[in-house]
Tab-separated table of C-alpha atoms and ligand atoms in Angstrom:
chain	number	residue	atom	x	y	z
A	22	MET	CA	-12.025	-24.357	2.116
A	23	THR	CA	-15.447	-22.725	2.119
A	24	ILE	CA	-16.066	-20.433	5.035
A	25	ALA	CA	-19.649	-20.662	6.206
A	26	PRO	CA	-21.544	-17.480	7.095
A	27	PRO	CA	-21.507	-18.195	10.872
A	28	ASP	CA	-17.677	-18.259	10.698
A	29	ARG	CA	-17.762	-15.047	8.736
A	30	GLU	CA	-19.898	-13.494	11.471
A	31	ARG	CA	-17.656	-14.840	14.230
A	32	THR	CA	-14.555	-13.367	12.565
A	33	ALA	CA	-16.300	-10.024	12.082
A	34	GLU	CA	-17.365	-10.039	15.728
A	35	ARG	CA	-13.782	-10.664	16.841
A	36	LEU	CA	-12.506	-7.905	14.577
A	37	LEU	CA	-15.110	-5.491	15.934
A	38	ARG	CA	-13.943	-6.273	19.476
A	39	THR	CA	-10.289	-5.659	18.507
A	40	SER	CA	-11.286	-2.424	16.778
A	41	ALA	CA	-13.010	-1.220	19.962
A	42	LYS	CA	-9.845	-1.926	21.980
A	43	HIS	CA	-7.095	-0.847	19.577
A	44	SER	CA	-8.195	2.155	17.537
A	45	TYR	CA	-6.285	5.420	17.545
A	46	ASP	CA	-7.255	8.956	16.809
A	47	PRO	CA	-4.108	10.299	15.136
A	48	LEU	CA	-5.174	13.888	15.812
A	49	THR	CA	-4.759	13.404	19.572
A	50	GLU	CA	-2.428	10.385	19.624
A	51	ILE	CA	0.410	12.154	17.783
A	52	ASP	CA	2.144	15.304	18.987
A	53	TRP	CA	1.850	17.336	15.792
A	54	GLU	CA	3.546	20.347	17.388
A	55	ALA	CA	6.828	18.482	18.044
A	56	PRO	CA	9.546	19.725	15.678
A	57	LEU	CA	11.200	17.402	13.162
A	58	VAL	CA	14.625	16.160	14.281
A	59	GLU	CA	17.542	17.628	12.366
A	60	GLY	CA	19.686	15.128	10.476
A	61	ARG	CA	17.417	12.103	10.816
A	62	PRO	CA	16.105	10.241	7.745
A	63	PHE	CA	12.364	9.967	7.180
A	64	SER	CA	12.498	6.323	6.087
A	65	PRO	CA	15.326	3.755	6.096
A	66	PRO	CA	17.825	5.026	3.480
A	67	HIS	CA	18.449	1.486	2.184
A	68	ARG	CA	14.790	1.401	1.079
A	69	SER	CA	15.161	4.507	-1.086
A	70	SER	CA	14.420	4.045	-4.790
A	71	LEU	CA	17.908	5.327	-5.667
A	72	TYR	CA	19.884	3.543	-2.938
A	73	GLY	CA	23.026	1.908	-4.271
A	74	THR	CA	23.040	3.731	-7.623
A	75	ALA	CA	25.591	6.223	-8.961
A	76	LEU	CA	22.974	8.971	-8.473
A	77	TRP	CA	22.756	8.052	-4.788
A	78	GLU	CA	26.524	8.476	-4.471
A	79	GLU	CA	26.286	11.884	-6.160
A	80	LEU	CA	23.623	13.119	-3.780
A	81	GLY	CA	25.635	13.304	-0.538
A	82	GLU	CA	24.270	12.894	2.992
A	83	GLU	CA	22.007	15.936	3.228
A	84	ARG	CA	20.224	15.447	-0.074
A	85	ARG	CA	19.808	11.737	0.608
A	86	ILE	CA	17.874	12.627	3.770
A	87	GLU	CA	15.860	15.103	1.715
A	88	LEU	CA	15.121	12.324	-0.750
A	89	THR	CA	13.787	10.096	2.063
A	90	ARG	CA	11.584	13.021	3.196
A	91	HIS	CA	10.018	13.394	-0.250
A	92	GLU	CA	9.801	9.652	-0.915
A	93	THR	CA	8.002	9.056	2.397
A	94	ALA	CA	5.580	11.871	1.556
A	95	SER	CA	5.024	10.392	-1.915
A	96	VAL	CA	4.293	6.903	-0.547
A	97	ALA	CA	1.921	8.422	2.052
A	98	SER	CA	0.062	10.424	-0.587
A	99	VAL	CA	-0.264	7.339	-2.781
A	100	GLY	CA	-1.450	5.625	0.428
A	101	VAL	CA	-4.320	8.125	0.612
A	102	TRP	CA	-5.166	7.281	-3.002
A	103	PHE	CA	-5.181	3.542	-2.195
A	104	GLU	CA	-7.397	4.154	0.787
A	105	CYS	CA	-9.887	6.151	-1.277
A	106	LEU	CA	-10.023	3.263	-3.781
A	107	LEU	CA	-10.429	0.711	-0.997
A	108	ILE	CA	-13.228	2.714	0.621
A	109	ARG	CA	-15.068	2.631	-2.713
A	110	VAL	CA	-14.543	-1.137	-3.044
A	111	LEU	CA	-15.809	-1.708	0.526
A	112	MET	CA	-18.787	0.597	0.052
A	113	ARG	CA	-19.826	-1.316	-3.037
A	114	HIS	CA	-19.267	-4.618	-1.245
A	115	ILE	CA	-21.770	-3.787	1.514
A	116	TYR	CA	-24.204	-1.636	-0.464
A	117	ASP	CA	-26.885	-4.343	-0.779
A	118	GLN	CA	-26.112	-6.265	2.388
A	119	ASP	CA	-27.868	-6.389	5.734
A	120	PRO	CA	-26.391	-3.705	8.031
A	121	THR	CA	-27.392	-5.655	11.146
A	122	THR	CA	-24.779	-8.331	10.305
A	123	LYS	CA	-21.427	-8.062	12.045
A	124	HIS	CA	-19.790	-8.480	8.651
A	125	VAL	CA	-21.250	-5.218	7.336
A	126	GLN	CA	-20.639	-3.451	10.631
A	127	TYR	CA	-16.997	-4.452	10.512
A	128	ALA	CA	-16.664	-3.197	6.912
A	129	LEU	CA	-18.085	0.155	8.050
A	130	THR	CA	-15.615	0.199	10.949
A	131	GLU	CA	-12.753	-0.454	8.551
A	132	ILE	CA	-13.884	2.437	6.368
A	133	GLY	CA	-13.706	4.553	9.540
A	134	ASP	CA	-10.107	3.377	10.118
A	135	GLU	CA	-9.147	4.281	6.561
A	136	THR	CA	-10.571	7.786	6.785
A	137	ARG	CA	-8.482	8.390	9.940
A	138	HIS	CA	-5.404	6.979	8.207
A	139	SER	CA	-5.903	9.295	5.259
A	140	VAL	CA	-6.089	12.333	7.558
A	141	MET	CA	-2.988	11.079	9.396
A	142	PHE	CA	-0.999	10.655	6.179
A	143	ALA	CA	-2.148	14.058	4.931
A	144	ARG	CA	-1.058	15.722	8.193
A	145	MET	CA	2.325	14.015	8.041
A	146	ILE	CA	2.911	15.183	4.456
A	147	ASP	CA	2.039	18.718	5.524
A	148	LYS	CA	4.343	18.527	8.552
A	149	PHE	CA	7.180	17.327	6.296
A	150	GLY	CA	6.621	20.452	4.184
A	151	CYS	CA	6.108	18.347	1.033
A	152	PRO	CA	3.412	18.514	-1.624
A	153	ALA	CA	0.756	15.771	-1.812
A	154	TYR	CA	2.425	14.118	-4.798
A	155	GLY	CA	-0.208	11.414	-5.281
A	156	PRO	CA	-0.135	9.052	-8.237
A	157	ASP	CA	0.741	10.468	-11.675
A	158	ARG	CA	-1.968	11.534	-14.116
A	159	VAL	CA	-2.127	8.197	-15.958
A	160	ALA	CA	-2.501	6.248	-12.715
A	161	ARG	CA	-5.106	8.676	-11.400
A	162	LEU	CA	-7.112	8.217	-14.569
A	163	LEU	CA	-6.728	4.435	-14.547
A	164	GLY	CA	-7.627	4.408	-10.845
A	165	ARG	CA	-11.091	5.677	-11.715
A	166	SER	CA	-11.801	2.706	-13.960
A	167	VAL	CA	-9.808	0.214	-11.883
A	168	VAL	CA	-12.390	0.728	-9.165
A	169	LEU	CA	-15.128	-0.199	-11.619
A	170	VAL	CA	-13.409	-3.418	-12.739
A	171	LEU	CA	-12.015	-4.406	-9.321
A	172	ARG	CA	-14.970	-6.458	-8.199
A	173	GLN	CA	-15.077	-8.411	-4.976
A	174	ILE	CA	-12.186	-10.895	-5.413
A	175	SER	CA	-9.722	-8.583	-7.140
A	176	GLY	CA	-10.852	-5.752	-4.863
A	177	PHE	CA	-9.952	-7.725	-1.726
A	178	ALA	CA	-6.807	-9.188	-3.321
A	179	GLY	CA	-5.682	-5.696	-4.415
A	180	ALA	CA	-6.349	-4.353	-0.919
A	181	LEU	CA	-4.418	-7.253	0.601
A	182	PHE	CA	-1.499	-6.569	-1.741
A	183	VAL	CA	-1.236	-2.897	-0.789
A	184	GLU	CA	-1.803	-3.603	2.913
A	185	GLU	CA	0.921	-6.268	2.991
A	186	ILE	CA	3.594	-4.224	1.191
A	187	LEU	CA	2.953	-1.174	3.382
A	188	ASP	CA	2.930	-3.451	6.423
A	189	ALA	CA	6.410	-4.800	5.625
A	190	LEU	CA	7.849	-1.316	5.022
A	191	GLN	CA	6.160	0.227	8.058
A	192	ARG	CA	7.074	-2.584	10.473
A	193	GLU	CA	10.699	-1.958	9.615
A	194	ALA	CA	10.305	1.832	9.928
A	195	MET	CA	8.516	1.738	13.297
A	196	ALA	CA	11.359	-0.301	14.806
A	197	ASP	CA	14.146	1.911	13.414
A	198	GLU	CA	15.303	4.295	16.152
A	199	THR	CA	17.437	6.332	13.769
A	200	LEU	CA	14.368	7.659	11.924
A	201	GLN	CA	12.222	10.764	12.490
A	202	PRO	CA	9.904	10.015	15.453
A	203	LEU	CA	6.885	11.201	13.436
A	204	SER	CA	7.532	8.632	10.674
A	205	ARG	CA	7.730	5.911	13.335
A	206	GLN	CA	4.550	6.974	15.152
A	207	VAL	CA	2.538	7.072	11.933
A	208	ALA	CA	3.925	3.674	10.897
A	209	ARG	CA	3.043	2.148	14.291
A	210	ILE	CA	-0.594	3.303	14.255
A	211	HIS	CA	-1.015	2.077	10.690
A	212	VAL	CA	0.567	-1.330	11.366
A	213	VAL	CA	-1.653	-1.994	14.422
A	214	GLU	CA	-4.891	-1.068	12.669
A	215	GLU	CA	-4.017	-2.710	9.354
A	216	ALA	CA	-3.431	-6.093	11.025
A	217	ARG	CA	-7.202	-6.576	11.295
A	218	HIS	CA	-7.792	-5.298	7.746
A	219	ILE	CA	-5.385	-7.957	6.506
A	220	ARG	CA	-7.274	-10.652	8.408
A	221	TYR	CA	-10.609	-9.489	7.019
A	222	ALA	CA	-9.342	-9.286	3.416
A	223	LYS	CA	-7.735	-12.738	3.644
A	224	GLN	CA	-10.891	-14.394	4.901
A	225	GLU	CA	-13.180	-12.709	2.362
A	226	LEU	CA	-10.753	-13.529	-0.411
A	227	ALA	CA	-10.498	-17.228	0.513
A	228	ARG	CA	-14.283	-17.495	0.736
A	229	GLN	CA	-14.969	-15.799	-2.587
A	230	TRP	CA	-12.096	-17.414	-4.487
A	231	THR	CA	-13.224	-20.905	-3.480
A	232	ALA	CA	-16.709	-20.185	-4.790
A	233	ALA	CA	-15.550	-18.598	-8.089
A	234	GLY	CA	-15.750	-20.388	-11.444
A	235	PRO	CA	-12.963	-20.537	-14.069
A	236	PHE	CA	-14.103	-17.419	-15.983
A	237	ALA	CA	-14.355	-15.298	-12.882
A	238	ARG	CA	-10.931	-16.518	-11.785
A	239	ALA	CA	-9.336	-15.646	-15.124
A	240	TYR	CA	-10.935	-12.195	-15.019
A	241	HIS	CA	-9.750	-11.440	-11.489
A	242	ARG	CA	-6.225	-12.688	-12.161
A	243	LEU	CA	-5.884	-10.253	-15.045
A	244	VAL	CA	-7.451	-7.267	-13.287
A	245	LEU	CA	-5.363	-7.962	-10.191
A	246	GLY	CA	-2.175	-8.010	-12.299
A	247	GLY	CA	-3.057	-4.544	-13.648
A	248	ALA	CA	-3.853	-3.145	-10.203
A	249	VAL	CA	-0.666	-4.566	-8.700
A	250	TYR	CA	1.455	-3.155	-11.516
A	251	LEU	CA	-0.113	0.263	-11.138
A	252	ALA	CA	0.246	0.288	-7.345
A	253	THR	CA	3.882	-0.842	-7.307
A	254	THR	CA	5.214	1.409	-10.045
A	255	ARG	CA	3.533	4.595	-8.758
A	256	LEU	CA	4.804	4.680	-5.183
A	257	VAL	CA	7.466	7.291	-5.924
A	258	HIS	CA	6.331	10.286	-7.936
A	259	PRO	CA	9.007	11.711	-10.284
A	260	GLY	CA	8.492	15.130	-8.662
A	261	VAL	CA	10.337	13.683	-5.657
A	262	TYR	CA	13.555	13.607	-7.685
A	263	ALA	CA	13.088	17.149	-8.944
A	264	ALA	CA	12.669	18.267	-5.308
A	265	VAL	CA	16.246	17.152	-4.542
A	266	GLY	CA	17.656	18.700	-7.700
A	267	LEU	CA	17.732	15.632	-9.952
A	268	ASP	CA	16.396	15.297	-13.478
A	269	PRO	CA	13.078	13.528	-12.761
A	270	ARG	CA	12.987	11.531	-16.011
A	271	ARG	CA	16.507	10.263	-15.656
A	272	ALA	CA	16.132	9.495	-11.942
A	273	ARG	CA	12.883	7.629	-12.560
A	274	ARG	CA	14.596	5.484	-15.178
A	275	VAL	CA	17.504	4.801	-12.835
A	276	ALA	CA	15.088	3.855	-10.015
A	277	ALA	CA	13.101	1.514	-12.289
A	278	ARG	CA	16.290	-0.348	-13.166
A	279	ASN	CA	17.806	-0.204	-9.707
A	280	PRO	CA	18.302	-3.813	-8.532
A	281	HIS	CA	18.377	-2.669	-4.873
A	282	TYR	CA	14.993	-0.997	-5.202
A	283	ARG	CA	13.523	-3.928	-7.064
A	284	GLN	CA	14.809	-6.133	-4.290
A	285	THR	CA	13.079	-3.859	-1.764
A	286	LEU	CA	9.771	-4.165	-3.637
A	287	ALA	CA	10.135	-7.941	-3.998
A	288	TRP	CA	10.994	-8.183	-0.279
A	289	ALA	CA	7.986	-6.051	0.734
A	290	ALA	CA	5.696	-8.141	-1.482
A	291	GLY	CA	7.221	-11.511	-0.521
A	292	LYS	CA	4.470	-12.542	1.879
A	293	VAL	CA	1.545	-11.480	-0.288
A	294	VAL	CA	3.083	-13.052	-3.415
A	295	ALA	CA	3.299	-16.349	-1.512
A	296	GLU	CA	-0.294	-16.010	-0.280
A	297	LEU	CA	-1.913	-15.021	-3.573
A	298	GLY	CA	0.363	-17.350	-5.545
A	299	GLY	CA	-0.681	-20.185	-3.213
A	300	LEU	CA	-4.320	-19.506	-4.049
A	301	GLY	CA	-3.478	-19.641	-7.769
A	302	MET	CA	-4.112	-15.938	-8.365
A	303	ILE	CA	-0.766	-15.163	-10.022
A	304	LYS	CA	-1.194	-17.066	-13.261
A	305	GLY	CA	-2.119	-16.465	-16.890
A	306	PRO	CA	-1.577	-13.148	-18.730
A	307	GLY	CA	-1.794	-11.167	-15.471
A	308	ARG	CA	1.389	-12.841	-14.246
A	309	ARG	CA	3.406	-10.866	-16.783
A	310	LEU	CA	2.429	-7.644	-15.022
A	311	TRP	CA	3.592	-9.011	-11.675
A	312	ARG	CA	6.895	-9.870	-13.291
A	313	ARG	CA	7.173	-6.489	-15.017
A	314	ALA	CA	6.596	-4.763	-11.675
A	315	GLY	CA	9.637	-6.665	-10.345
A	316	LEU	CA	7.688	-8.744	-7.856
A	317	LEU	CA	8.539	-12.245	-9.071
A	318	PRO	CA	11.868	-14.070	-9.222
A	319	GLN	CA	13.914	-13.472	-12.394
A	320	ALA	CA	12.237	-10.112	-12.806
A	321	ASP	CA	12.700	-8.237	-16.045
A	322	LEU	CA	15.445	-5.799	-15.082
A	323	ARG	CA	14.988	-3.571	-18.094
A	324	GLY	CA	12.336	-1.756	-16.074
A	325	ARG	CA	10.326	-0.806	-19.144
A	326	ASP	CA	6.979	0.724	-18.310
A	327	PRO	CA	4.158	-0.385	-20.661
A	328	LEU	CA	2.010	2.559	-19.528
A	329	ALA	CA	4.654	5.199	-20.258
B	10	FE2	FE1	-4.949	2.264	6.106
B	11	FE2	FE1	-6.454	-0.960	5.405
């Protein structure tokens, strides 16, 4: 299905209208002075990277909650990294285009959303009293070049991947009344604003993928596989485990092999795997990286990390 430019403009116009109605300033929308609630987890415990393992049993209630505090902070700080990468992809996408089109104006609006999200995540990390873990050094380094090779199709597909997995995790968190109210508020704002980003990425992706030739498709499949692997395996920084008194190397290994956690990742990615798989984007050598990241059925449970 080729989407003609007028349709592209109509979609952008609709998204601009939604943005005008449903945009939030997290600085005023969230009560940053409210204290954290004693004894409440920061994310659903069953989504923790160690849930269901012997290490989880060893931790005990208090340290498990601490682990959810640090894991949520780690995912948020990696979220800021993703958003910085996405802003670069979007900036490059519109650089040579006509700014009077609604399409470009919507892209600029989305960049505005992402800058507010990054400030919101940063504030939440600070409020949790956690460091900004961010991705590890290897991922940070690869991120620099990933942005150079993530052109158009893989850029939008990569954005869609990250947006969909965060969407699944945050929809669950915002509805969970047993969690810290701050975690839920942040999740709610992000879910509402990301819904339009997902629509925009899907439409751009469908349009560009339909027009792409076999070489371009092969290139984007491979680059996308690399980006997806990097994004999925870097959500939890090993420093998180050290913060709750665990050996970070050992805990990271346990998490990578943890079938519960791999199930969580596969669940969070279920929708986007179906969407991108349906387009034919999860094929060829790149598919191996999807499998290695634990996102496809019959995932390799050895959890070996080719970048380590
Ligand atoms: Fe965002
Ligand atoms: Fe987004």
